[in-house]
Amino acid sequence: MTRAPDAERPAGGRRGPAPTGRPTMRDVASAASVSVKTVSRVVHNYPFISDDVRGRVQAEIRRLGFRPNSNAVGLRRTDRPAGGIGVLAADLADPFYAGMLSAIEQVATARSFTTLVASSDEDPARERGLLGTFVERRLDGLIVVSADRRHDHLRPELDVGTRMVFADRPPQRLPVDCVLAAHAEGAGQAVTHLLGQGHRAIAYVGHSPVIHTARERLRGFQAALAEAGLEPHAVRTDAVDAAAAHRAAAELLATPDAPTALFADNPRLVGGVARAIAESAAPRTALVVFDDSELAQVLGVTVVAQDPRELGRRAAELLFTRLDGDRSRPRRVVLPTTLVPRGSGEGFGVALRSAGR
Amino acid sequence: MTRAPDAERPAGGRRGPAPTGRPTMRDVASAASVSVKTVSRVVHNYPFISDDVRGRVQAEIRRLGFRPNSNAVGLRRTDRPAGGIGVLAADLADPFYAGMLSAIEQVATARSFTTLVASSDEDPARERGLLGTFVERRLDGLIVVSADRRHDHLRPELDVGTRMVFADRPPQRLPVDCVLAAHAEGAGQAVTHLLGQGHRAIAYVGHSPVIHTARERLRGFQAALAEAGLEPHAVRTDAVDAAAAHRAAAELLATPDAPTALFADNPRLVGGVARAIAESAAPRTALVVFDDSELAQVLGVTVVAQDPRELGRRAAELLFTRLDGDRSRPRRVVLPTTLVPRGSGEGFGVALRSAGR
């Protein structure tokens, strides 16, 4: 990318910020209607300046983005401002993002780019505002885990050269690269594994399929059962968090024809479902969960693992390929999932002691 | 804060970016040495433009931060660019940050500020680079969880009006507000609780006390024992992660004079220490952990809980007080911790089934 040289202009230059965007003390003085000496005094924190003048000067300093030379000995800065990429996450509390972000940061750091992150909290309106912020803050490229179902409003940003890669969830009517996990196939792997253990009464516990990933996992679950000539034993899509998952699983397990196996569609449900199983009359009820987590590891829960690090790495590499000028057709990368048997899906139950304490 | 008006200047304005920093199509044309019509064609993605010209125009569009009017129907933008705060975290994989960030975002959103996050990975050099990025990207204020032991290099940023609040770890020789948890007192609470259960052989499992929080927790642990006329049964500071914590705890529990109680100094160690206890000859060994986590909840682990949400909320509110112009002396807010008994600290062991499967 072409970048502006970053050297301070000579003091005698013309008024107004330089086209490079690097304003001088003179620019601040002019904008605040004070002398250059006054600006210098504010910058170096001299006493005997009225609060009014100090406030006006500081406001202009901030507005214009003026940086005094003394900063050269302050924060580490390179000669040219570092490039930056923005990552829009949907929910930073999901452990999925820790691995993904760390891999993105690793790729970006190797290219001397910084990584800034923001979270939409699954709110499309908030997502639009944050993407606007990323663009206003002049980040060079974006990696987007979108909570939105439409993306055509991003087209003007593409047109002016902002590069984007969608991760985890595909773009709708926007010609950009994306990197996804094989959600439907992964859910199918879980079902196939449980069928292989002899289970026929397999129930689904998940959240409402409004977002792409949940929809895909439910679709894959149903398709794999259908292929074996079976129906889901039950489908609960009201498990919005661990507590709701605990309730849903406990209700399923308390029925006379309880399922012999449960599939939970995301890692935030592990604790709730595992507790329901440990507390139930059938503590060896099988459990497979989509996505790995420390909790699943400690509880010996069999999972269908996607690889958030690989997903982050591939998304970041695609983004840099585009920033390097690649204008080929948008690519869609689908990463496979892996079934990791740990006991809960193989007849040993979860490694949680039941209540009774 | 004073902000620049954001209206597009009339097309006939003078050359070079306006002092408000909002460049026109004419500025792009001039910088790229092409006609305004050519810029327009690139912006609207017309065919029949050479890759060379397209590349040059797009580079200038990016460099100058030019935004076409068509964006008005694209990303949601307000009339004036939204204010923004930057949060420097030390390690986004630590569940501590999910709560803290969510509370910061809530305060910021109520003020129509966006929140951008970056992670230093506990690397002071990386931290300096990221703080530089935040400043270059013109964020209005910063909340810093510092991995650095020196902060005087941030003084020039303070001088030019950047507002900062330190969270979780105190600033060194920098006159800024900070919000901390009572780490030493919290560790003391854990010891007092275990002493109250009759324990006298209490061992410490934690990571190296190079960072403030770990140092304080170890200090509080030792002080509370000293007050009871006791020495720590053992102090292990090599538990850098869950696997290392598992080894350290397993070794302690395998000795002839094993401790009857363990204190783990951070939530990332829960799984490892709990497994070591469940697998040991004394599965009722007491355990108290500093900081809450889902894993601790599911495993019935007694914790000393700090309140990451409250910490984030207070830090954000202090920051906005400063952004609103408060210039009073820096404040230091210390938040109390709470002991949450769940069984593991009260003689019931952890709710993890031992191996044997």
XYZ file of C-alpha atoms in Angstrom:
714
model
C 0.000 0.000 0.000
C 1.058 3.560 -0.624
C 1.516 5.424 2.609
C 2.093 9.056 3.370
C 5.579 10.027 4.489
C 5.433 10.893 8.127
C 8.075 13.585 8.549
C 7.081 16.866 10.183
C 6.883 19.668 7.620
C 9.215 22.663 8.010
C 7.759 25.315 10.302
C 7.495 27.805 7.432
C 5.123 25.650 5.379
C 1.728 26.843 4.253
C -1.173 27.032 6.679
C -3.648 24.233 7.155
C -2.845 20.579 7.626
C -0.482 19.091 5.092
C -1.973 16.700 2.555
C -0.145 13.948 4.429
C -2.512 14.585 7.325
C 0.293 15.383 9.764
C -0.621 18.739 11.341
C 1.912 21.094 12.889
C 1.825 23.218 16.008
C 1.129 26.140 13.692
C -2.046 24.423 12.453
C -3.226 24.017 16.018
C -2.437 27.645 16.829
C -4.335 28.862 13.790
C -7.356 26.672 14.491
C -7.508 27.681 18.155
C -6.827 31.361 17.383
C -3.828 31.540 19.730
C -0.086 31.935 19.219
C 2.246 29.026 18.517
C 3.931 29.830 21.830
C 0.645 29.299 23.656
C 0.178 25.908 21.995
C 3.705 24.966 23.028
C 2.949 25.977 26.617
C -0.177 23.867 26.703
C 1.683 20.909 25.185
C 4.465 21.172 27.756
C 2.005 21.723 30.551
C 3.186 25.167 31.676
C 1.186 26.823 34.425
C -0.488 30.251 34.102
C -2.697 29.361 31.156
C -6.398 29.890 31.597
C -8.599 26.792 31.600
C -10.502 28.264 28.693
C -7.430 28.649 26.471
C -6.003 25.291 27.562
C -9.309 23.605 26.797
C -9.571 25.239 23.369
C -6.026 24.279 22.432
C -6.429 20.710 23.650
C -9.674 20.394 21.750
C -7.916 21.447 18.528
C -4.964 19.170 19.285
C -7.355 16.281 19.554
C -9.481 17.314 16.618
C -6.526 17.707 14.270
C -4.657 14.718 15.678
C -1.584 16.839 16.372
C 1.345 14.962 17.975
C 4.289 16.911 19.414
C 7.812 15.799 18.573
C 8.382 14.862 22.180
C 6.351 11.768 21.427
C 9.335 10.386 19.613
C 10.701 9.428 23.013
C 7.303 8.317 24.278
C 5.210 5.594 22.716
C 7.032 3.360 20.295
C 6.130 4.558 16.845
C 7.516 3.546 13.549
C 8.342 6.106 10.842
C 5.092 5.391 9.131
C 1.893 4.596 11.007
C 1.385 0.855 11.273
C -1.308 -0.695 9.158
C -4.260 -2.064 11.020
C -6.969 -4.635 10.598
C -10.305 -4.625 12.350
C -12.004 -7.769 13.574
C -15.727 -7.660 14.174
C -16.651 -10.432 16.604
C -20.209 -11.340 17.526
C -19.683 -12.240 21.183
C -16.301 -12.055 22.907
C -17.511 -14.263 25.773
C -17.541 -17.227 23.377
C -14.213 -19.083 23.807
C -14.231 -19.600 20.033
C -12.908 -16.052 19.598
C -9.844 -16.406 21.829
C -8.240 -18.882 19.422
C -9.428 -17.118 16.298
C -8.186 -13.707 17.450
C -4.851 -15.017 18.592
C -4.222 -16.583 15.162
C -5.309 -13.396 13.364
C -2.999 -11.329 15.569
C -0.120 -13.650 14.804
C -0.530 -13.243 11.040
C -1.051 -9.479 11.364
C 1.913 -8.970 13.693
C 4.195 -10.799 11.253
C 3.157 -8.150 8.704
C 3.579 -5.328 11.255
C -0.156 -4.703 11.267
C -2.047 -4.116 14.487
C -5.358 -5.817 15.216
C -8.317 -3.994 16.739
C -11.377 -5.907 17.856
C -14.987 -4.916 18.478
C -18.032 -6.932 19.439
C -21.507 -6.633 17.947
C -23.170 -8.696 20.684
C -25.126 -10.329 17.832
C -26.874 -7.002 17.162
C -27.016 -6.118 13.431
C -27.516 -2.377 14.079
C -24.544 -2.331 16.410
C -22.544 -4.261 13.817
C -23.202 -1.574 11.194
C -22.104 1.155 13.554
C -18.888 -0.679 14.423
C -18.038 -1.402 10.791
C -18.526 2.310 10.161
C -16.124 3.053 13.012
C -13.508 0.696 11.589
C -13.738 2.475 8.250
C -13.652 5.944 9.828
C -10.584 4.956 11.813
C -8.961 4.022 8.503
C -8.279 0.389 9.171
C -6.913 -1.237 6.049
C -8.941 -4.419 6.138
C -11.731 -6.093 8.063
C -12.457 -9.615 9.223
C -16.158 -9.898 9.921
C -18.125 -12.464 11.905
C -21.479 -11.061 10.945
C -24.661 -11.019 13.000
C -26.454 -9.408 10.075
C -28.502 -11.208 7.425
C -27.873 -8.560 4.759
C -24.551 -7.169 3.654
C -25.244 -5.142 0.518
C -24.795 -1.920 2.496
C -21.081 -2.781 2.620
C -20.737 -2.592 -1.136
C -19.716 1.099 -1.242
C -16.877 0.310 1.175
C -15.661 -2.434 -1.134
C -15.843 -0.006 -4.033
C -13.476 2.445 -2.355
C -10.977 -0.283 -1.644
C -11.712 -1.510 1.873
C -10.855 -5.197 1.935
C -13.016 -7.640 3.859
C -13.053 -11.323 4.634
C -16.045 -12.951 6.271
C -15.296 -15.594 8.879
C -17.491 -18.269 10.453
C -20.624 -17.005 8.704
C -20.999 -16.355 4.967
C -21.631 -12.974 3.328
C -25.012 -12.379 1.667
C -24.866 -10.778 -1.797
C -21.432 -9.313 -1.210
C -18.530 -10.474 -3.370
C -15.919 -11.116 -0.660
C -13.885 -14.081 0.535
C -15.115 -16.212 3.384
C -13.756 -18.927 5.627
C -16.288 -21.221 7.249
C -16.333 -24.444 9.213
C -18.321 -27.384 7.879
C -21.126 -26.940 10.383
C -23.695 -29.250 8.778
C -21.137 -31.978 8.076
C -19.795 -31.649 11.641
C -23.247 -32.150 13.147
C -23.588 -35.145 10.825
C -20.317 -36.566 12.212
C -21.751 -36.394 15.720
C -24.919 -38.240 14.660
C -22.976 -40.888 12.755
C -20.771 -41.448 15.818
C -23.777 -41.885 18.099
C -25.535 -44.182 15.590
C -22.326 -46.249 15.545
C -22.641 -46.662 19.335
C -26.108 -48.114 18.813
C -28.150 -45.027 19.731
C -31.479 -44.534 17.960
C -33.140 -41.981 20.285
C -30.996 -38.895 19.756
C -32.216 -35.453 20.818
C -31.004 -31.987 19.814
C -30.428 -29.202 22.342
C -29.532 -25.849 20.818
C -30.417 -22.228 20.354
C -32.836 -20.777 17.900
C -31.555 -21.233 14.340
C -31.669 -17.545 13.437
C -27.926 -17.395 12.930
C -26.222 -19.230 10.136
C -24.126 -21.583 12.255
C -27.035 -22.862 14.361
C -29.202 -23.311 11.267
C -26.513 -25.307 9.529
C -25.856 -27.545 12.527
C -29.535 -28.355 12.898
C -29.790 -29.079 9.191
C -26.799 -31.456 9.338
C -28.209 -33.187 12.430
C -31.544 -33.820 10.726
C -29.983 -34.878 7.425
C -27.706 -37.499 9.026
C -30.615 -39.013 10.942
C -32.803 -38.986 7.816
C -30.070 -40.826 5.949
C -30.347 -43.598 8.567
C -34.135 -43.588 8.178
C -34.615 -41.911 11.581
C -36.313 -38.820 12.953
C -34.816 -36.676 15.726
C -36.067 -37.989 19.076
C -36.685 -34.348 20.026
C -35.459 -30.928 18.946
C -35.150 -28.182 21.567
C -34.164 -24.791 20.191
C -34.822 -22.812 23.357
C -31.414 -23.408 24.971
C -30.172 -19.834 24.740
C -27.623 -20.304 27.553
C -26.269 -22.922 29.964
C -29.159 -22.510 32.417
C -31.768 -22.934 29.660
C -29.814 -25.926 28.321
C -29.882 -27.463 31.811
C -33.671 -27.077 31.938
C -34.201 -28.423 28.411
C -31.964 -31.462 28.953
C -33.442 -32.178 32.394
C -36.959 -32.120 30.913
C -35.968 -34.448 28.067
C -34.298 -36.892 30.484
C -37.279 -36.896 32.865
C -39.729 -38.187 30.226
C -40.691 -41.896 30.197
C -39.166 -42.377 26.738
C -36.033 -40.324 27.406
C -33.432 -40.066 24.646
C -30.301 -42.198 25.109
C -28.078 -39.551 23.520
C -27.971 -35.765 23.372
C -26.328 -33.469 20.842
C -25.673 -29.897 22.042
C -25.097 -27.415 19.233
C -22.599 -25.078 20.907
C -19.958 -25.008 23.650
C -21.764 -22.595 25.935
C -24.311 -25.328 26.703
C -21.813 -27.963 27.945
C -22.049 -27.156 31.643
C -25.836 -27.097 31.721
C -26.360 -30.297 29.746
C -23.604 -32.157 31.630
C -25.175 -31.209 34.970
C -28.600 -32.377 33.783
C -27.108 -35.732 32.756
C -25.146 -36.158 36.019
C -28.260 -35.363 38.064
C -30.581 -37.599 35.999
C -31.649 -41.210 36.526
C -29.479 -42.116 33.507
C -26.042 -40.574 34.158
C -24.556 -42.596 31.286
C -26.706 -40.805 28.719
C -24.418 -40.057 25.792
C -23.414 -36.480 24.971
C -21.655 -34.957 21.985
C -21.163 -31.195 21.738
C -20.304 -29.009 18.751
C -17.088 -26.984 19.392
C -14.419 -27.714 21.926
C -13.889 -25.907 25.248
C -11.866 -26.306 28.409
C -15.049 -27.344 30.195
C -15.616 -30.174 27.685
C -12.026 -31.308 28.155
C -12.226 -31.352 31.953
C -15.626 -33.084 31.958
C -14.525 -35.709 29.423
C -17.125 -34.577 26.899
C -16.876 -35.876 23.340
C -16.917 -32.991 20.876
C -17.022 -32.157 17.204
C -14.113 -29.728 17.149
C -13.680 -26.988 14.655
C -10.326 -25.246 14.578
C -10.791 -21.564 15.467
C -7.043 -20.900 15.134
C -6.975 -22.300 11.603
C -10.096 -20.328 10.747
C -8.480 -17.107 12.001
C -5.212 -17.848 10.254
C -6.851 -18.563 6.894
C -9.091 -15.490 7.119
C -6.125 -13.228 7.933
C -4.013 -14.701 5.148
C -6.810 -14.200 2.620
C -7.199 -10.611 3.804
C -3.500 -9.876 3.316
C -3.568 -11.478 -0.133
C -6.288 -8.978 -1.017
C -4.428 -6.076 0.595
C -1.444 -7.097 -1.523
C -3.570 -6.442 -4.609
C -5.126 -9.806 -5.499
C -8.349 -9.073 -7.430
C -9.326 -12.592 -8.392
C -12.856 -13.901 -7.805
C -13.979 -14.211 -4.164
C -13.007 -17.487 -2.531
C -14.972 -19.661 -0.128
C -12.853 -21.835 2.153
C -14.618 -24.551 4.151
C -12.657 -26.155 6.972
C -13.387 -29.701 8.130
C -14.327 -30.577 11.720
C -12.899 -33.394 13.845
C -14.718 -35.754 16.200
C -12.790 -36.004 19.488
C -14.005 -38.946 21.644
C -13.483 -38.367 25.365
C -15.931 -40.740 27.045
C -19.277 -38.925 27.169
C -20.144 -40.028 23.642
C -18.863 -43.601 24.182
C -21.018 -44.814 27.067
C -19.013 -43.517 30.021
C -21.179 -40.488 30.774
C -19.795 -37.111 31.791
C -17.053 -36.983 34.438
C -19.200 -34.910 36.763
C -20.167 -36.170 40.214
C -23.931 -36.031 40.686
C -25.479 -33.870 43.379
C -25.965 -35.617 46.743
C -23.415 -33.346 48.395
C -15.523 17.663 23.177
C -15.345 19.946 20.229
C -15.718 18.034 17.008
C -15.252 19.001 13.418
C -18.367 19.533 11.346
C -18.654 16.682 8.947
C -20.372 18.213 5.919
C -18.794 17.790 2.489
C -17.209 21.021 1.269
C -18.568 22.608 -1.918
C -16.881 21.197 -5.026
C -15.365 24.566 -5.800
C -13.380 24.748 -2.556
C -9.628 25.190 -2.456
C -7.295 22.316 -3.202
C -5.903 20.001 -0.536
C -7.845 18.350 2.231
C -10.026 20.669 4.270
C -8.858 21.421 7.802
C -11.753 19.280 9.014
C -9.964 16.300 7.487
C -12.850 15.468 5.138
C -11.307 15.193 1.669
C -13.267 15.576 -1.561
C -13.153 13.691 -4.844
C -11.180 16.650 -6.182
C -8.485 16.073 -3.527
C -8.185 12.456 -4.620
C -7.999 13.438 -8.288
C -5.275 15.964 -7.592
C -3.222 13.569 -5.463
C -3.490 10.770 -8.026
C -2.899 13.115 -10.980
C -6.094 12.068 -12.744
C -9.388 13.806 -13.541
C -12.304 13.966 -11.116
C -14.275 11.922 -13.658
C -11.706 9.137 -13.447
C -11.961 9.089 -9.652
C -15.726 8.895 -9.956
C -15.414 5.972 -12.353
C -13.141 4.107 -9.975
C -15.464 4.807 -7.060
C -18.474 3.527 -8.972
C -16.552 0.566 -10.295
C -16.836 1.305 -14.022
C -14.995 -1.014 -16.366
C -12.359 0.126 -18.897
C -9.982 1.657 -16.364
C -6.436 0.375 -16.342
C -5.309 -1.538 -13.270
C -2.537 0.987 -12.853
C -4.879 3.991 -12.699
C -7.421 2.137 -10.572
C -4.679 1.129 -8.139
C -3.297 4.668 -7.935
C -6.723 6.176 -7.295
C -7.654 3.571 -4.712
C -4.331 4.102 -2.936
C -5.047 7.849 -2.682
C -8.636 7.195 -1.608
C -7.310 5.049 1.205
C -4.457 7.376 2.085
C -6.662 10.450 2.281
C -9.553 8.603 3.876
C -11.950 9.805 1.167
C -15.553 8.570 1.518
C -17.999 8.983 -1.371
C -21.460 10.373 -0.669
C -23.000 7.075 -1.639
C -21.908 5.889 1.781
C -24.772 7.833 3.226
C -26.975 4.929 2.214
C -24.370 2.356 3.178
C -22.946 1.977 6.645
C -24.858 3.718 9.367
C -22.973 6.897 10.098
C -23.953 9.753 12.286
C -23.412 13.362 11.242
C -20.302 13.551 13.316
C -17.926 10.609 13.711
C -18.688 8.686 16.881
C -16.279 9.025 19.750
C -14.299 5.950 20.580
C -12.476 4.444 23.498
C -9.692 1.896 23.285
C -9.317 -0.960 25.723
C -5.920 -2.583 26.042
C -6.357 -6.089 27.439
C -3.496 -8.350 28.439
C -4.945 -11.703 27.351
C -8.371 -12.065 25.757
C -8.460 -15.805 26.515
C -8.871 -14.977 30.208
C -12.627 -15.076 30.959
C -12.065 -12.059 33.205
C -12.136 -9.820 30.131
C -15.519 -10.935 28.787
C -17.317 -9.386 31.760
C -15.088 -6.349 31.968
C -15.418 -5.563 28.251
C -19.143 -6.053 28.207
C -19.568 -3.540 31.067
C -17.239 -1.027 29.397
C -19.177 -1.371 26.134
C -22.428 -0.777 27.951
C -21.215 2.509 29.464
C -19.631 3.590 26.180
C -22.686 2.716 24.083
C -24.918 4.766 26.389
C -22.654 7.723 25.511
C -22.667 6.815 21.798
C -18.989 5.915 21.965
C -17.642 2.809 20.268
C -15.217 0.469 22.014
C -12.184 -1.004 20.278
C -10.129 -3.680 21.965
C -6.572 -4.928 21.489
C -4.534 -7.523 23.333
C -0.907 -7.173 24.427
C -0.520 -10.895 25.207
C 1.344 -9.731 28.344
C 4.121 -8.330 26.129
C 5.229 -4.796 27.165
C 6.727 -3.989 23.739
C 3.521 -5.051 22.030
C 1.565 -2.989 24.557
C 3.472 0.155 23.611
C 2.847 -0.427 19.935
C -0.871 -0.922 20.502
C -1.204 2.164 22.694
C 0.515 4.071 19.882
C -2.044 2.664 17.457
C -4.929 3.729 19.667
C -3.538 7.263 19.753
C -2.850 7.345 16.009
C -6.396 6.178 15.349
C -7.574 9.146 17.415
C -9.446 7.296 20.090
C -10.630 9.736 22.735
C -9.740 7.747 25.814
C -8.023 4.544 26.850
C -8.639 1.872 29.466
C -5.397 0.019 30.068
C -4.726 -3.349 31.699
C -0.980 -2.983 31.579
C 1.601 -5.722 31.148
C 4.325 -3.084 31.497
C 6.184 -2.178 34.679
C 6.905 1.370 33.551
C 4.435 3.931 32.263
C 6.296 7.254 32.164
C 6.501 6.997 28.364
C 2.745 7.677 28.346
C 3.188 11.110 29.915
C 3.397 13.010 26.588
C 0.051 11.495 25.583
C -1.502 12.728 28.806
C -0.044 16.150 28.137
C -1.796 16.438 24.798
C -5.106 15.487 26.315
C -5.463 11.738 25.854
C -7.412 10.438 28.844
C -6.503 7.116 30.437
C -7.744 4.931 33.244
C -5.762 1.938 34.409
C -7.758 -1.161 35.299
C -6.839 -4.297 37.240
C -3.177 -3.236 37.582
C -1.940 0.126 38.884
C 0.000 2.737 36.880
C 3.646 3.357 37.769
C 4.640 7.030 38.028
C 1.780 8.188 35.854
C -0.885 10.463 37.339
C -4.011 8.673 36.113
C -7.052 7.066 37.703
C -7.077 3.363 38.419
C -9.617 0.736 39.423
C -8.253 -2.374 41.101
C -9.579 -5.404 42.929
C -8.369 -6.061 46.459
C -6.094 -8.913 45.403
C -4.107 -9.262 48.642
C -7.201 -9.000 50.831
C -9.016 -11.503 48.602
C -6.254 -14.081 48.951
C -6.399 -13.403 52.708
C -10.152 -14.150 52.651
C -9.428 -17.547 51.102
C -6.848 -18.357 53.790
C -9.123 -17.203 56.606
C -11.926 -19.371 55.219
C -9.676 -22.449 55.083
C -8.279 -21.765 58.575
C -11.887 -21.596 59.777
C -12.445 -25.116 58.382
C -9.551 -26.330 60.516
C -6.868 -26.482 57.823
C -3.276 -25.778 58.857
C -1.372 -27.263 55.875
C -2.338 -24.877 53.060
C -0.341 -24.770 49.829
C -0.225 -22.109 47.112
C -0.388 -22.959 43.388
C 0.102 -20.032 41.062
C 2.145 -18.406 38.342
C 5.309 -16.452 38.711
C 4.642 -13.195 40.578
C 6.043 -10.944 37.847
C 2.702 -9.294 37.269
C 1.075 -7.117 39.863
C -2.011 -9.246 40.473
C -0.084 -12.482 41.093
C 2.379 -10.682 43.375
C -0.419 -9.173 45.423
C -2.292 -12.446 45.772
C 0.826 -14.253 46.992
C 1.535 -11.436 49.432
C -2.006 -11.608 50.842
C -1.814 -15.407 51.126
C 1.427 -15.237 53.111
C 0.277 -12.354 55.292
C -2.954 -14.086 56.347
C -1.069 -17.255 57.296
C 1.577 -15.227 59.170
C -1.187 -13.540 61.123
C -2.275 -17.002 62.315
C 1.344 -17.837 63.188
C 1.652 -20.222 60.230
C 3.927 -20.664 57.229
C 2.649 -21.711 53.789
C 2.801 -25.501 53.564
C 4.312 -25.017 50.095
C 4.415 -22.313 47.436
C 4.474 -23.346 43.776
C 4.861 -20.468 41.330
C 5.476 -22.591 38.237
C 1.814 -23.167 37.346
C 1.796 -21.130 34.153
C -1.263 -22.922 32.743
C -3.783 -25.656 33.589
C -1.425 -28.488 32.602
C 1.396 -27.097 34.760
C -1.082 -26.565 37.606
C -2.152 -30.208 37.293
C 1.474 -31.341 37.618
C 2.222 -29.021 40.538
C -0.907 -30.032 42.476
C -0.396 -33.744 41.729
C 3.171 -33.538 43.047
C 2.079 -31.738 46.210
C -0.692 -34.290 46.848
C 1.645 -37.265 46.291
C 4.031 -36.271 49.104
C 3.797 -38.074 52.497
C 2.870 -34.820 54.269
C 0.469 -33.606 51.601
C -1.356 -30.307 52.202
C -5.015 -30.613 53.231
C -5.973 -27.486 51.297
C -4.880 -25.771 48.089
C -5.237 -22.165 47.012
C -4.970 -21.525 43.244
C -4.212 -17.934 42.340
C -6.130 -17.626 39.071
C -9.106 -19.139 37.210
C -7.097 -20.674 34.380
C -5.724 -23.240 36.843
C -9.095 -24.598 38.037
C -9.344 -27.521 35.636
C -5.792 -28.737 36.267
C -5.917 -28.502 40.055
C -9.422 -30.032 40.239
C -8.299 -32.996 38.125
C -5.242 -33.521 40.334
C -7.462 -33.538 43.436
C -10.049 -35.914 41.877
C -7.286 -38.313 40.809
C -5.415 -38.157 44.145
C -5.628 -40.421 47.194
C -7.350 -37.533 49.007
C -10.202 -36.397 46.732
C -11.673 -34.287 49.551
C -8.614 -32.030 49.645
C -9.975 -28.498 49.965
C -9.646 -26.026 47.092
C -10.264 -22.293 46.881
C -9.521 -20.386 43.661
C -9.092 -16.662 43.045
C -11.590 -15.397 40.393
C -14.769 -17.059 39.311
C -15.340 -18.985 36.082
C -17.944 -21.248 34.537
C -15.642 -24.184 35.175
C -15.513 -23.368 38.901
C -19.299 -23.121 38.987
C -19.840 -26.455 37.252
C -17.208 -28.234 39.376
C -18.553 -26.778 42.639
C -15.308 -24.953 43.353
C -15.265 -22.351 46.127
C -13.874 -19.079 44.819
C -12.822 -15.620 45.874
C -14.769 -13.684 43.268
C -13.859 -10.282 42.029
C -16.432 -8.474 39.933
C -15.034 -7.889 36.420
C -18.244 -6.162 35.319
C -18.093 -3.683 38.187
C -14.416 -3.105 37.488
C -15.168 -2.366 33.834
C -18.113 -0.152 34.689
C -16.166 1.937 37.199
C -13.183 2.298 34.869
C -15.403 3.439 31.994
C -17.293 5.889 34.190
C -14.063 7.403 35.477
C -12.823 7.737 31.916
C -15.954 9.592 30.829
C -15.731 11.874 33.862
C -12.259 12.826 32.635
C -13.410 13.189 29.023
C -16.111 15.517 30.354
C -13.345 17.770 31.657
C -12.767 16.687 35.265
C -9.174 17.652 36.142
C -9.161 16.736 39.821
C -6.397 14.607 41.332
C -6.131 11.003 40.082
C -8.347 8.576 41.932
C -7.632 5.017 43.022
C -10.697 2.813 43.408
C -10.262 -0.558 45.113
C -13.120 -3.036 44.785
C -13.735 -5.710 47.418
C -13.816 -9.426 46.633
C -16.408 -11.969 47.774
C -15.891 -15.510 49.020
C -18.383 -17.841 47.305
C -18.560 -21.268 49.031
C -19.581 -24.073 46.655
C -18.333 -27.223 48.358
C -14.685 -27.627 47.370
C -13.562 -25.313 50.174
C -15.933 -26.849 52.732
C -14.849 -30.482 52.822
C -16.871 -31.878 49.909
C -14.074 -31.968 47.332
C -14.515 -31.017 43.709
C -17.543 -32.371 41.823
C -15.334 -34.186 39.332
C -15.493 -37.958 38.957
C -12.031 -39.473 39.364
C -10.391 -41.383 36.517
C -11.107 -45.138 36.587
C -13.278 -44.882 33.488
